[in-house]
Coordinates of C-alpha atoms in Angstrom, one line a residue:
M1 CA -19.6 -16.4 9.3
L2 CA -16.9 -13.7 10.0
Q3 CA -14.0 -12.9 7.7
P4 CA -11.4 -10.7 9.2
I5 CA -10.5 -7.3 7.6
V6 CA -7.0 -6.4 8.5
E7 CA -4.9 -3.2 8.6
C8 CA -2.4 -3.5 5.6
H9 CA 0.5 -1.8 7.5
T10 CA 0.5 -3.5 10.9
G11 CA -1.4 -6.7 10.4
T12 CA -3.8 -5.8 13.2
L13 CA -7.5 -6.8 13.0
Y14 CA -9.6 -3.8 12.1
G15 CA -13.0 -5.6 11.8
V16 CA -14.8 -8.5 10.5
E17 CA -17.5 -8.8 7.5
A18 CA -20.4 -11.0 8.3
L19 CA -21.0 -13.5 5.5
T20 CA -24.0 -15.6 5.1
R21 CA -23.4 -19.4 4.8
G22 CA -25.7 -22.5 5.1
F23 CA -28.0 -21.6 2.1
E24 CA -26.8 -24.8 0.5
G25 CA -29.0 -26.7 2.8
L26 CA -32.0 -25.0 1.3
S27 CA -30.9 -26.0 -2.3
L28 CA -30.0 -22.5 -3.1
G29 CA -26.9 -21.8 -5.1
A30 CA -25.7 -18.6 -3.6
P31 CA -26.8 -16.0 -0.8
A32 CA -28.1 -13.6 -3.6
V33 CA -30.5 -16.5 -4.5
L34 CA -31.7 -16.7 -0.8
L35 CA -32.3 -13.0 -0.8
D36 CA -34.3 -13.0 -4.2
R37 CA -36.5 -15.9 -2.8
A38 CA -37.1 -13.8 0.5
A39 CA -37.9 -10.8 -1.5
E40 CA -40.4 -12.8 -3.7
L41 CA -42.1 -14.1 -0.6
G42 CA -42.2 -10.6 1.1
V43 CA -40.0 -11.4 3.9
L44 CA -36.8 -9.4 3.0
C45 CA -36.8 -7.4 6.0
E46 CA -37.5 -10.1 8.4
L47 CA -34.5 -12.0 6.8
E48 CA -32.2 -9.3 7.1
R49 CA -33.1 -8.7 10.8
L50 CA -32.4 -12.4 11.6
L51 CA -29.0 -12.3 9.8
H52 CA -28.1 -9.1 11.6
R53 CA -28.8 -10.4 15.1
K54 CA -26.8 -13.5 14.4
A55 CA -23.9 -11.5 13.1
I56 CA -23.8 -9.0 15.9
A57 CA -24.0 -11.9 18.4
A58 CA -21.0 -13.4 16.8
F59 CA -19.2 -10.0 16.6
C60 CA -19.6 -9.4 20.3
C61 CA -17.7 -12.6 21.2
L62 CA -14.5 -11.2 19.4
P63 CA -11.7 -9.9 21.7
D64 CA -12.1 -6.0 22.2
P65 CA -15.3 -5.6 20.1
Q66 CA -15.4 -2.1 21.0
Q67 CA -12.2 -1.4 19.1
R68 CA -13.5 -3.3 15.9
R69 CA -15.9 -2.6 13.0
L70 CA -18.6 -5.0 12.1
F71 CA -19.3 -4.9 8.2
L72 CA -22.8 -5.9 7.5
N73 CA -24.1 -6.5 3.8
L74 CA -27.5 -4.8 3.1
D75 CA -29.6 -5.7 0.2
G76 CA -30.4 -2.5 -1.7
R77 CA -34.1 -3.4 -2.1
T78 CA -34.6 -3.1 1.7
L79 CA -33.9 0.5 1.6
A80 CA -36.9 0.9 -0.8
L81 CA -39.2 -0.8 1.7
T82 CA -41.2 1.1 4.3
A83 CA -39.4 -1.0 7.0
G84 CA -35.9 -0.5 5.7
L85 CA -34.9 2.3 8.1
Q86 CA -36.3 0.0 10.9
V87 CA -34.0 -2.9 9.8
L88 CA -30.9 -0.6 10.1
E89 CA -32.1 1.0 13.5
G90 CA -32.9 -2.5 14.8
A91 CA -29.1 -3.5 14.1
A92 CA -28.0 -0.4 16.1
D93 CA -30.4 -1.1 18.8
E94 CA -29.0 -4.7 18.9
L95 CA -25.5 -3.4 19.3
R96 CA -26.4 -1.2 22.0
R97 CA -27.9 -4.0 23.9
H98 CA -24.5 -5.4 23.9
G99 CA -23.1 -2.1 25.1
L100 CA -21.6 -1.1 21.8
P101 CA -22.3 2.3 20.0
A102 CA -23.8 2.4 16.4
S103 CA -20.2 3.6 15.2
N104 CA -19.0 0.1 15.4
L105 CA -21.4 -0.8 12.6
C106 CA -20.6 -0.4 8.9
I107 CA -23.3 -1.1 6.2
E108 CA -22.1 -2.4 2.9
L109 CA -24.2 -1.1 0.1
S110 CA -24.0 -3.6 -2.7
E111 CA -23.9 -2.8 -6.4
R112 CA -26.1 -5.6 -7.2
H113 CA -29.0 -3.3 -7.0
E114 CA -29.2 0.5 -7.8
T115 CA -29.0 2.0 -4.4
V116 CA -28.6 5.8 -4.6
S117 CA -31.7 6.3 -6.6
L118 CA -34.1 4.3 -4.5
P119 CA -36.9 6.2 -2.8
G120 CA -36.0 7.4 0.6
F121 CA -32.3 6.5 0.4
R122 CA -31.0 9.9 1.3
R123 CA -33.4 10.0 4.1
T124 CA -32.6 6.7 5.5
L125 CA -28.8 7.4 5.2
L126 CA -29.1 10.7 7.0
Q127 CA -31.0 9.2 9.9
C128 CA -28.5 6.4 10.2
R129 CA -25.7 9.0 10.1
K130 CA -27.1 10.7 13.0
R131 CA -26.9 7.5 14.9
G132 CA -23.2 7.2 14.0
M133 CA -23.4 4.3 11.5
L134 CA -21.0 4.2 8.7
F135 CA -21.3 3.1 5.1
A136 CA -19.1 1.3 2.5
A137 CA -19.4 1.0 -1.3
D138 CA -19.1 -2.8 -1.9
D139 CA -17.7 -4.6 -5.0
F140 CA -16.3 -1.1 -6.3
G141 CA -15.2 -1.5 -9.9
R142 CA -18.1 -3.8 -10.9
G143 CA -21.3 -1.7 -10.6
H144 CA -22.9 1.3 -12.3
S145 CA -23.7 3.7 -9.5
E146 CA -20.5 3.8 -7.6
I147 CA -19.4 7.4 -8.5
R148 CA -22.9 8.8 -7.2
L149 CA -22.3 6.9 -4.1
L150 CA -19.0 8.5 -3.6
F151 CA -20.3 12.1 -4.0
D152 CA -23.9 11.7 -2.9
G153 CA -23.9 8.7 -0.6
G154 CA -22.0 9.7 2.5
I155 CA -19.7 6.7 1.9
D156 CA -16.7 6.0 4.5
Y157 CA -15.0 3.1 2.8
I158 CA -14.4 1.8 -0.9
K159 CA -14.2 -2.1 -1.0
I160 CA -12.3 -2.7 -4.3
D161 CA -13.8 -5.7 -6.1
H162 CA -11.9 -8.9 -6.2
F163 CA -11.8 -8.9 -10.0
L164 CA -9.5 -5.9 -9.9
I165 CA -7.3 -7.4 -6.9
E166 CA -6.7 -10.9 -8.5
N167 CA -3.2 -10.8 -10.2
L168 CA -2.9 -7.2 -9.3
S169 CA 1.0 -7.7 -8.9
K170 CA 1.1 -8.7 -12.5
D171 CA -1.3 -6.7 -14.4
P172 CA -0.2 -3.0 -14.8
R173 CA -3.6 -1.9 -16.1
K174 CA -5.0 -3.1 -12.8
R175 CA -2.4 -1.4 -10.9
L176 CA -2.9 1.9 -12.6
F177 CA -6.7 1.7 -11.9
V178 CA -6.5 0.7 -8.4
G179 CA -3.6 3.2 -7.7
R180 CA -5.9 6.0 -9.1
I181 CA -9.0 5.0 -7.3
A182 CA -7.0 4.7 -4.0
G183 CA -5.6 8.2 -4.4
F184 CA -9.0 9.5 -5.3
A185 CA -10.6 8.0 -2.3
H186 CA -7.9 9.2 0.1
T187 CA -8.5 12.7 -1.3
L188 CA -12.2 12.4 -0.4
G189 CA -11.2 11.4 3.2
L190 CA -12.2 7.7 2.6
M191 CA -10.6 4.4 3.4
V192 CA -9.8 1.7 0.8
I193 CA -10.3 -2.2 1.4
A194 CA -9.0 -4.7 -1.1
E195 CA -11.2 -7.5 -1.3
G196 CA -10.4 -11.1 -2.3
V197 CA -6.7 -11.1 -1.6
E198 CA -5.3 -14.6 -2.2
T199 CA -1.5 -14.1 -2.4
E200 CA 1.3 -12.3 -0.7
A201 CA 2.3 -10.6 -4.1
D202 CA -1.1 -9.2 -4.5
F203 CA -1.2 -8.1 -0.7
L204 CA 2.0 -6.2 -1.1
A205 CA 0.8 -4.7 -4.4
A206 CA -2.4 -3.4 -2.8
R207 CA -0.5 -2.1 0.1
E208 CA 2.0 -0.3 -2.2
L209 CA -0.9 1.2 -4.2
G210 CA -2.5 2.8 -1.2
C211 CA -5.1 0.4 0.1
D212 CA -5.5 0.7 3.8
L213 CA -7.2 -2.6 4.7
I214 CA -7.2 -6.1 3.1
Q215 CA -9.6 -9.0 3.2
G216 CA -9.3 -12.3 1.6
H217 CA -7.9 -15.9 1.9
Y218 CA -4.4 -14.8 2.2
V219 CA -5.2 -13.3 5.5
A220 CA -7.8 -15.8 6.8
W221 CA -10.8 -17.8 5.5
P222 CA -14.2 -17.1 6.8
C223 CA -14.9 -18.9 10.2
T224 CA -17.9 -19.7 12.4
M225 CA -16.0 -19.5 15.7
P226 CA -15.2 -15.9 16.9
D227 CA -12.3 -17.2 19.0
T228 CA -10.3 -18.2 16.0
V229 CA -10.2 -14.6 14.8
L230 CA -6.7 -13.2 15.8
P231 CA -6.1 -9.8 16.9
I232 CA -2.8 -9.7 14.7
Y233 CA -1.6 -11.9 11.7
P234 CA 1.8 -12.6 11.8
A235 CA 2.1 -13.4 8.1
L236 CA 1.4 -9.8 7.3
V237 CA 3.6 -8.4 9.9
S238 CA 6.4 -10.6 8.3
A239 CA 5.7 -9.3 5.0
V240 CA 5.7 -5.6 5.8
G241 CA 8.7 -5.9 8.0
K242 CA 11.1 -5.7 5.2
E243 CA 9.3 -2.8 3.6
R244 CA 9.7 -0.8 6.8
R245 CA 13.3 -1.7 7.0
R246 CA 13.7 -0.2 3.3
R247 CA 11.7 2.9 4.2
S248 CA 13.9 3.5 7.3
E249 CA 17.0 3.2 5.2
A250 CA 15.6 5.5 2.8
G251 CA 15.1 8.1 5.6
D252 CA 11.3 8.4 5.3
S253 CA 10.6 7.4 8.8
E254 CA 12.7 10.2 10.2
L255 CA 11.1 12.8 7.8
L256 CA 7.6 11.7 8.6
L257 CA 8.1 11.7 12.4
A258 CA 9.4 15.2 12.2
A259 CA 6.4 16.4 10.3
I260 CA 3.6 15.0 12.4
E261 CA 1.6 17.1 14.7
H262 CA -0.3 15.5 17.6
L263 CA -3.1 17.9 17.7
E264 CA -6.2 17.6 20.2
T265 CA -9.4 16.3 18.6
V266 CA -13.1 17.0 18.9
E267 CA -15.9 14.5 18.1
R268 CA -18.6 15.2 15.5
D269 CA -21.3 15.5 18.1
D270 CA -19.6 17.9 20.5
H271 CA -20.7 21.5 20.8
I272 CA -18.7 24.0 18.7
E273 CA -17.8 25.7 22.0
R274 CA -15.3 22.9 22.7
A275 CA -13.3 23.9 19.4
F276 CA -13.4 27.5 20.7
E277 CA -11.8 26.4 23.9
I278 CA -8.9 24.5 21.9
F279 CA -8.2 27.4 19.7
R280 CA -8.0 29.8 22.9
R281 CA -5.4 27.5 24.5
S282 CA -3.3 27.1 21.3
G283 CA -3.0 30.6 19.9
D284 CA -0.9 29.3 16.8
Q285 CA -3.3 26.2 16.1
S286 CA -5.3 26.9 12.9
V287 CA -7.1 23.6 12.6
I288 CA -8.6 20.9 14.9
P289 CA -9.1 17.4 13.7
V290 CA -12.6 15.8 14.0
V291 CA -13.1 12.1 14.9
D292 CA -16.0 9.9 15.4
R293 CA -16.8 8.0 18.6
V294 CA -14.2 5.3 17.9
G295 CA -11.5 7.7 17.1
A296 CA -11.6 7.4 13.1
P297 CA -10.6 10.8 11.3
K298 CA -13.4 12.5 9.8
G299 CA -12.2 16.0 8.8
L300 CA -11.2 19.3 10.3
V301 CA -12.7 22.3 12.0
R302 CA -10.8 25.5 10.7
E303 CA -10.2 28.6 12.7
R304 CA -10.8 30.8 9.9
D305 CA -14.2 29.4 9.4
L306 CA -15.1 30.4 12.9
R307 CA -13.6 34.0 12.8
A308 CA -17.0 35.7 11.8
F309 CA -18.6 34.1 14.9
I310 CA -15.6 34.8 17.1
Y311 CA -15.2 38.5 16.2
G312 CA -19.0 39.3 15.1
R313 CA -21.0 41.3 17.4
F314 CA -23.6 38.5 18.2
G315 CA -21.6 35.4 16.7
R316 CA -20.6 33.9 20.0
D317 CA -24.2 34.5 21.6
L318 CA -25.7 32.8 18.4
L319 CA -23.5 29.7 18.7
Q320 CA -24.0 29.4 22.5
N321 CA -28.0 29.7 22.1
P322 CA -29.2 26.4 23.5
N323 CA -32.1 26.4 21.0
T324 CA -29.6 25.9 18.0
Q325 CA -27.7 22.8 17.1
N326 CA -24.4 24.1 16.7
T327 CA -22.4 21.0 16.8
V328 CA -18.8 20.5 15.2
A329 CA -20.4 18.5 12.5
K330 CA -22.0 21.8 11.2
F331 CA -18.5 23.1 10.6
L332 CA -16.8 20.0 9.4
V333 CA -14.4 20.3 6.4
E334 CA -13.2 17.3 4.4
C335 CA -9.6 16.5 4.7
P336 CA -7.5 13.7 2.9
V337 CA -6.6 10.7 5.1
A338 CA -3.6 8.5 5.0
S339 CA -1.8 5.8 7.0
V340 CA 0.8 6.9 9.4
H341 CA 2.9 3.8 7.9
A342 CA 2.7 5.2 4.3
D343 CA 6.0 6.3 3.1
A344 CA 6.5 10.0 2.1
D345 CA 6.0 9.4 -1.6
A346 CA 2.5 8.1 -0.8
L347 CA 1.6 11.0 1.4
L348 CA 2.9 13.6 -1.3
G349 CA 0.7 11.7 -4.0
I350 CA -2.4 12.0 -1.8
F351 CA -1.7 15.7 -1.0
G352 CA -0.8 16.4 -4.6
A353 CA -4.2 15.2 -5.6
A354 CA -6.0 17.1 -3.1
P355 CA -7.9 20.4 -4.3
P356 CA -6.3 23.7 -3.9
G357 CA -6.2 25.2 -0.4
C358 CA -6.0 21.8 1.3
D359 CA -4.7 22.3 4.8
G360 CA -2.8 19.0 5.0
L361 CA -3.3 15.2 5.7
L362 CA -5.0 13.5 8.6
L363 CA -3.0 10.3 9.6
H364 CA -4.6 7.1 11.0
D365 CA -3.2 4.0 12.5
A366 CA -5.5 1.0 12.1
G367 CA -8.3 3.5 11.2
R368 CA -7.9 5.6 14.3
Y369 CA -6.5 9.2 14.2
V370 CA -3.0 9.7 15.4
G371 CA -1.7 13.0 14.0
F372 CA -1.9 15.7 11.3
V373 CA 0.7 16.9 8.7
S374 CA 0.1 20.5 7.6
A375 CA 0.4 21.6 4.0
G376 CA 3.6 23.6 5.0
A377 CA 5.2 20.5 6.5
L378 CA 4.4 18.4 3.4
V379 CA 6.0 21.1 1.2
G380 CA 9.1 20.9 3.4
L381 CA 8.9 17.0 3.1
L382 CA 8.8 17.2 -0.5
H383 CA 11.9 19.6 -0.6
E384 CA 13.8 17.3 1.8
K385 CA 13.0 14.2 -0.5
R386 CA 14.1 16.0 -3.6
L387 CA 17.3 17.2 -1.6
R388 CA 18.2 13.6 -0.5
L389 CA 17.5 12.3 -3.9
A390 CA 19.9 14.8 -5.5
L391 CA 22.6 13.9 -3.0
D392 CA 22.2 10.2 -3.6
Q393 CA 22.3 10.7 -7.4
N394 CA 25.6 10.2 -9.1
P395 CA 26.4 13.7 -10.9
L396 CA 28.3 11.9 -13.8
T397 CA 25.6 9.4 -14.7
R398 CA 22.5 10.8 -13.1
L399 CA 21.7 7.4 -11.8
P400 CA 20.6 6.6 -8.2
G401 CA 23.2 6.0 -5.7
N402 CA 23.9 3.7 -2.7
L403 CA 20.8 4.5 -0.7
S404 CA 18.5 3.7 -3.8
V405 CA 20.4 0.5 -4.4
A406 CA 19.9 -0.5 -0.7
A407 CA 16.1 0.2 -1.1
H408 CA 15.9 -2.0 -4.1
A409 CA 17.6 -4.7 -2.5
A410 CA 15.1 -4.4 0.4
D411 CA 12.3 -4.6 -2.2
A412 CA 13.9 -7.8 -3.7
S413 CA 14.2 -9.5 -0.5
I414 CA 10.4 -9.7 -0.3
R415 CA 8.5 -12.8 -1.3
S416 CA 7.2 -12.3 -4.9
D417 CA 5.4 -14.4 -7.6
Q418 CA 7.9 -13.0 -10.1
A419 CA 11.5 -13.8 -10.6
R420 CA 14.0 -11.1 -9.5
H421 CA 17.5 -10.5 -10.7
L422 CA 20.2 -8.5 -9.0
C423 CA 23.4 -7.8 -11.0
Y424 CA 26.7 -6.1 -9.8
L425 CA 28.7 -4.6 -12.5
D426 CA 32.4 -3.6 -12.1
F427 CA 35.0 -2.6 -14.7
D428 CA 38.1 -4.7 -15.1
H429 CA 41.5 -3.0 -15.7
F430 CA 40.2 0.4 -15.2
K431 CA 43.1 1.7 -13.2
P432 CA 45.8 1.2 -16.2
F433 CA 43.2 2.7 -18.5
N434 CA 42.8 5.8 -16.4
D435 CA 46.6 6.0 -15.8
R436 CA 47.2 5.8 -19.5
Y437 CA 44.4 8.0 -21.0
G438 CA 43.6 10.3 -17.9
F439 CA 40.6 10.7 -15.7
R440 CA 38.6 12.7 -18.4
V441 CA 38.5 9.8 -20.9
G442 CA 38.0 7.4 -17.8
D443 CA 34.7 9.6 -17.1
R444 CA 33.7 9.2 -20.8
A445 CA 34.0 5.4 -20.6
I446 CA 31.9 5.6 -17.4
I447 CA 29.2 7.7 -19.2
L448 CA 29.3 5.4 -22.2
F449 CA 28.7 2.4 -19.9
A450 CA 25.6 4.1 -18.3
E451 CA 24.2 4.9 -21.6
A452 CA 24.6 1.3 -22.7
M453 CA 22.8 0.1 -19.7
R454 CA 20.0 2.3 -20.4
R455 CA 19.7 0.8 -24.1
H456 CA 19.7 -2.6 -23.0
F457 CA 17.5 -2.3 -19.9
P458 CA 15.1 0.5 -20.8
E459 CA 13.8 2.1 -17.5
R460 CA 10.2 0.9 -16.9
D461 CA 8.3 -0.7 -14.1
G462 CA 10.3 -3.4 -12.7
V463 CA 13.7 -2.3 -14.0
F464 CA 16.1 -0.3 -11.5
L465 CA 19.5 1.2 -12.7
G466 CA 22.0 2.4 -10.2
H467 CA 25.5 3.7 -10.0
I468 CA 27.2 2.8 -6.8
G469 CA 30.2 4.8 -7.4
G470 CA 33.3 5.0 -9.5
D471 CA 33.2 2.2 -12.1
D472 CA 30.8 0.0 -10.0
F473 CA 27.3 -0.2 -11.2
F474 CA 23.9 -2.2 -10.3
I475 CA 20.9 -3.5 -12.2
G476 CA 17.9 -5.0 -10.5
V477 CA 14.9 -6.4 -12.5
H478 CA 11.7 -8.0 -11.6
G479 CA 9.6 -10.3 -13.8
L480 CA 12.2 -11.2 -16.4
E481 CA 13.0 -14.8 -17.3
G482 CA 16.5 -15.8 -16.7
A483 CA 17.4 -16.6 -20.2
E484 CA 16.3 -13.1 -21.3
F485 CA 18.0 -11.5 -18.6
E486 CA 21.2 -13.3 -19.2
A487 CA 21.1 -12.5 -23.0
R488 CA 20.7 -8.8 -22.1
I489 CA 23.6 -8.9 -19.7
R490 CA 26.0 -10.5 -22.2
A491 CA 24.8 -8.2 -24.9
L492 CA 25.5 -5.1 -22.7
L493 CA 29.1 -6.5 -21.7
E494 CA 29.9 -7.2 -25.4
D495 CA 28.4 -3.7 -26.4
F496 CA 30.6 -2.1 -23.9
A497 CA 33.7 -3.9 -24.8
G498 CA 33.3 -3.0 -28.3
S499 CA 32.8 0.7 -27.5
A500 CA 35.7 0.8 -25.0
A501 CA 38.2 -0.5 -27.4
M502 CA 37.7 2.6 -29.6
F503 CA 39.6 4.6 -26.9
Y504 CA 42.9 2.6 -27.5
E505 CA 45.4 3.0 -30.3
T506 CA 45.2 0.7 -33.2
H507 CA 48.1 -1.5 -32.3
E508 CA 46.8 -1.8 -28.8
R509 CA 43.5 -3.1 -30.1
S510 CA 45.2 -5.6 -32.4
E511 CA 47.5 -6.9 -29.6
G512 CA 44.6 -6.7 -27.0
R513 CA 46.9 -5.6 -24.3
V514 CA 48.4 -2.3 -22.8
P515 CA 51.4 -1.7 -20.7
G516 CA 50.9 -0.1 -17.3
K517 CA 51.4 -0.3 -13.5
D518 CA 49.6 -2.4 -11.1
R519 CA 48.6 -1.4 -7.8
E520 CA 52.0 -2.1 -6.2
G521 CA 53.6 0.1 -8.9
R522 CA 55.0 -2.7 -11.0
E523 CA 55.2 -2.7 -14.7
R524 CA 53.1 -5.3 -16.6
S525 CA 50.7 -5.5 -19.4
F526 CA 46.8 -5.5 -19.0
P527 CA 44.0 -6.7 -21.1
L528 CA 41.7 -4.1 -22.6
L529 CA 39.0 -2.6 -20.5
R530 CA 35.9 -4.7 -20.1
C531 CA 33.0 -5.1 -17.4
S532 CA 32.2 -8.0 -15.2
A533 CA 28.8 -9.1 -14.0
A534 CA 27.9 -10.8 -11.0
V535 CA 24.1 -12.1 -11.2
L536 CA 22.1 -13.4 -8.3
E537 CA 18.7 -14.8 -9.4
I538 CA 15.8 -15.1 -6.9
S539 CA 13.2 -17.5 -8.2
A540 CA 9.4 -16.7 -8.1
R541 CA 7.7 -17.6 -4.8
Q542 CA 11.1 -17.7 -2.9
P543 CA 10.4 -16.8 0.8
G544 CA 11.6 -13.5 2.0
C545 CA 15.1 -13.0 3.5
D546 CA 17.5 -10.4 4.9
P547 CA 18.4 -7.8 2.3
D548 CA 22.1 -7.9 3.6
K549 CA 22.2 -11.5 2.6
L550 CA 21.4 -10.6 -1.1
L551 CA 24.1 -8.0 -1.2
T552 CA 26.6 -10.2 0.6
E553 CA 26.1 -13.0 -2.0
V554 CA 26.4 -10.6 -4.9
A555 CA 29.7 -9.4 -3.5
R556 CA 30.9 -12.8 -3.2
L557 CA 30.0 -13.5 -6.9
K558 CA 31.8 -10.4 -8.0
S559 CA 35.4 -11.9 -7.3
I560 CA 34.4 -15.1 -9.2
A561 CA 33.0 -13.0 -12.2
K562 CA 36.5 -11.1 -12.6
A563 CA 38.3 -14.3 -12.6
S564 CA 36.2 -15.9 -15.2
D565 CA 36.9 -16.0 -19.1
D566 CA 33.7 -14.3 -20.1
G567 CA 33.3 -12.0 -16.9
V568 CA 29.9 -13.4 -15.8
A569 CA 29.1 -15.3 -12.7
W570 CA 25.7 -16.5 -11.8
S571 CA 24.0 -17.9 -8.8
I572 CA 20.5 -18.9 -7.8
L573 CA 19.5 -18.0 -4.2
E574 CA 18.2 -21.2 -2.4
L575 CA 16.2 -20.7 0.7
P576 CA 14.1 -22.9 2.7
Q577 CA 10.5 -23.1 1.5
V578 CA 7.7 -22.4 4.1
P579 CA 4.6 -24.6 4.0
T580 CA 1.9 -23.2 1.9
R581 CA -1.3 -21.8 3.3
R582 CA -4.2 -24.5 3.6
S583 CA -7.8 -24.0 3.3
P584 CA -10.3 -25.2 5.9
E585 CA -11.3 -28.0 3.5
D586 CA -7.7 -29.3 3.7
D587 CA -7.8 -29.2 7.5
A588 CA -11.0 -31.0 7.5
L589 CA -9.5 -34.1 6.1
D590 CA -8.3 -36.7 8.4
E591 CA -4.9 -38.5 8.0
P592 CA -6.2 -41.4 6.0
S593 CA -8.1 -39.1 3.8
R594 CA -5.2 -37.0 3.1
M595 CA -3.2 -40.0 2.1
R596 CA -6.0 -41.2 -0.2
A597 CA -6.4 -37.7 -1.8
A598 CA -2.6 -37.6 -2.5
A599 CA -2.5 -41.1 -3.9
A600 CA -5.6 -40.2 -6.1
K601 CA -3.6 -37.1 -7.5

């Protein structure tokens, strides 16, 4: 069976993993039991060859298989056998018979058995590398030799175990671990696959934390028919669409496009003379991106590493000697990689974790090289981000401004397994207060309210505080129950009303009113300063919607809140629910069976 592996940022099919099914008919409980039995009988290599041939035949029936990767599992014990290398070479030969290069093949090394320390592992890996095969560390986060695989194993992918992905959106410890692993992998030039993604919330969390590819039932269930594998998955496209809009509003797209250089590439197996030609044509170019046969970024060739050969007395002659193997791979330098769809903060995080002297970042789209961002451009990007943040930040309260509020609304518009609350806060009777006591005291009241916001809503993961301008504020919270959020809002309003009363004269506090002029200049009396709150609740698992719809609804509630006795207006966003994703077992039931199943429930 084939299970799709999909690009996180575009929803496009990147490749498929071949999974073993049908073992139940042999009275075996799992594929691992089948492999154990084959090892006991001494036919493990023969079984691996059979499974590989069937997987490759199915893979070649996919649309555009030359643009995809086939992920094949390999039992670690196979590598310890004399015929282990022949098993892998046989898979490469089988691909070639179908007209595909070995670089379309990725071998998953399971942590079920110690792999790196097996006899002949390094020799086998190097031989496979020469043919262009790729390798992945499977079930990362569950085994015991993963770190050695990263440093010694020549790994191209990390597949994060489903244990770490399950409930990723709700577990801060898992988020911390996955984020660190993804950042570390990108620094080493590796791609990260999140396995076992079951929900949209976990998909969005994995994407946010830096995973490049996802696999799991949220994308698609394993299938036996290659023609059911889609080239693009609409559910993912819809989920990331709103995030792209948020990033565009924050200005990241503009910044990234200006920083990308579309440099000419060389392949690993090219002769180094090709790199010399590129450096000669582009006098100011200092690096050349290196890709494999299907265009995946693998590192850089640096002009400074070739200077000794360029300017040395016999350097060029030595490199051009036909008896020497002077390919680009000999001069390859590792470089961090990142998706071209990642936002500026993610790129800066990957670059910041790179070792000193890093030349920049290689960008990919669905695993294929699309451009390079130099270290100098990244420093400029960081400066521009900080400048925009400073311009957006309110100088009085040091809280984020309108751009950040719009970005938070875009985040809240995406479907989530957590409840979300958006709250627009606006002072009542602020003009007569300012007129009577002056703008300096008015600024003190604004600062007082900002401090009260921070007390009642400490800034942590899931809490956003914003200052829209003047006496208008914004609070956004993910993951808080409605009753607790309401209690905190009412406590905030009561706290501010009590503190603001201290600005008034004693007799004004006792009367509860002060004289002043309205906006038409007429004399009248006004109540004491208070704040109103318009709250929009978005229930957990609500479908996504337009961010402008959220802000429009909050603005509508604002006038209701100001007219109410307690200064609070509350609304729960109601959107039509979309049908839930069904499993193949559900689809296998005919109509009468579904009716009986429903009655039984």
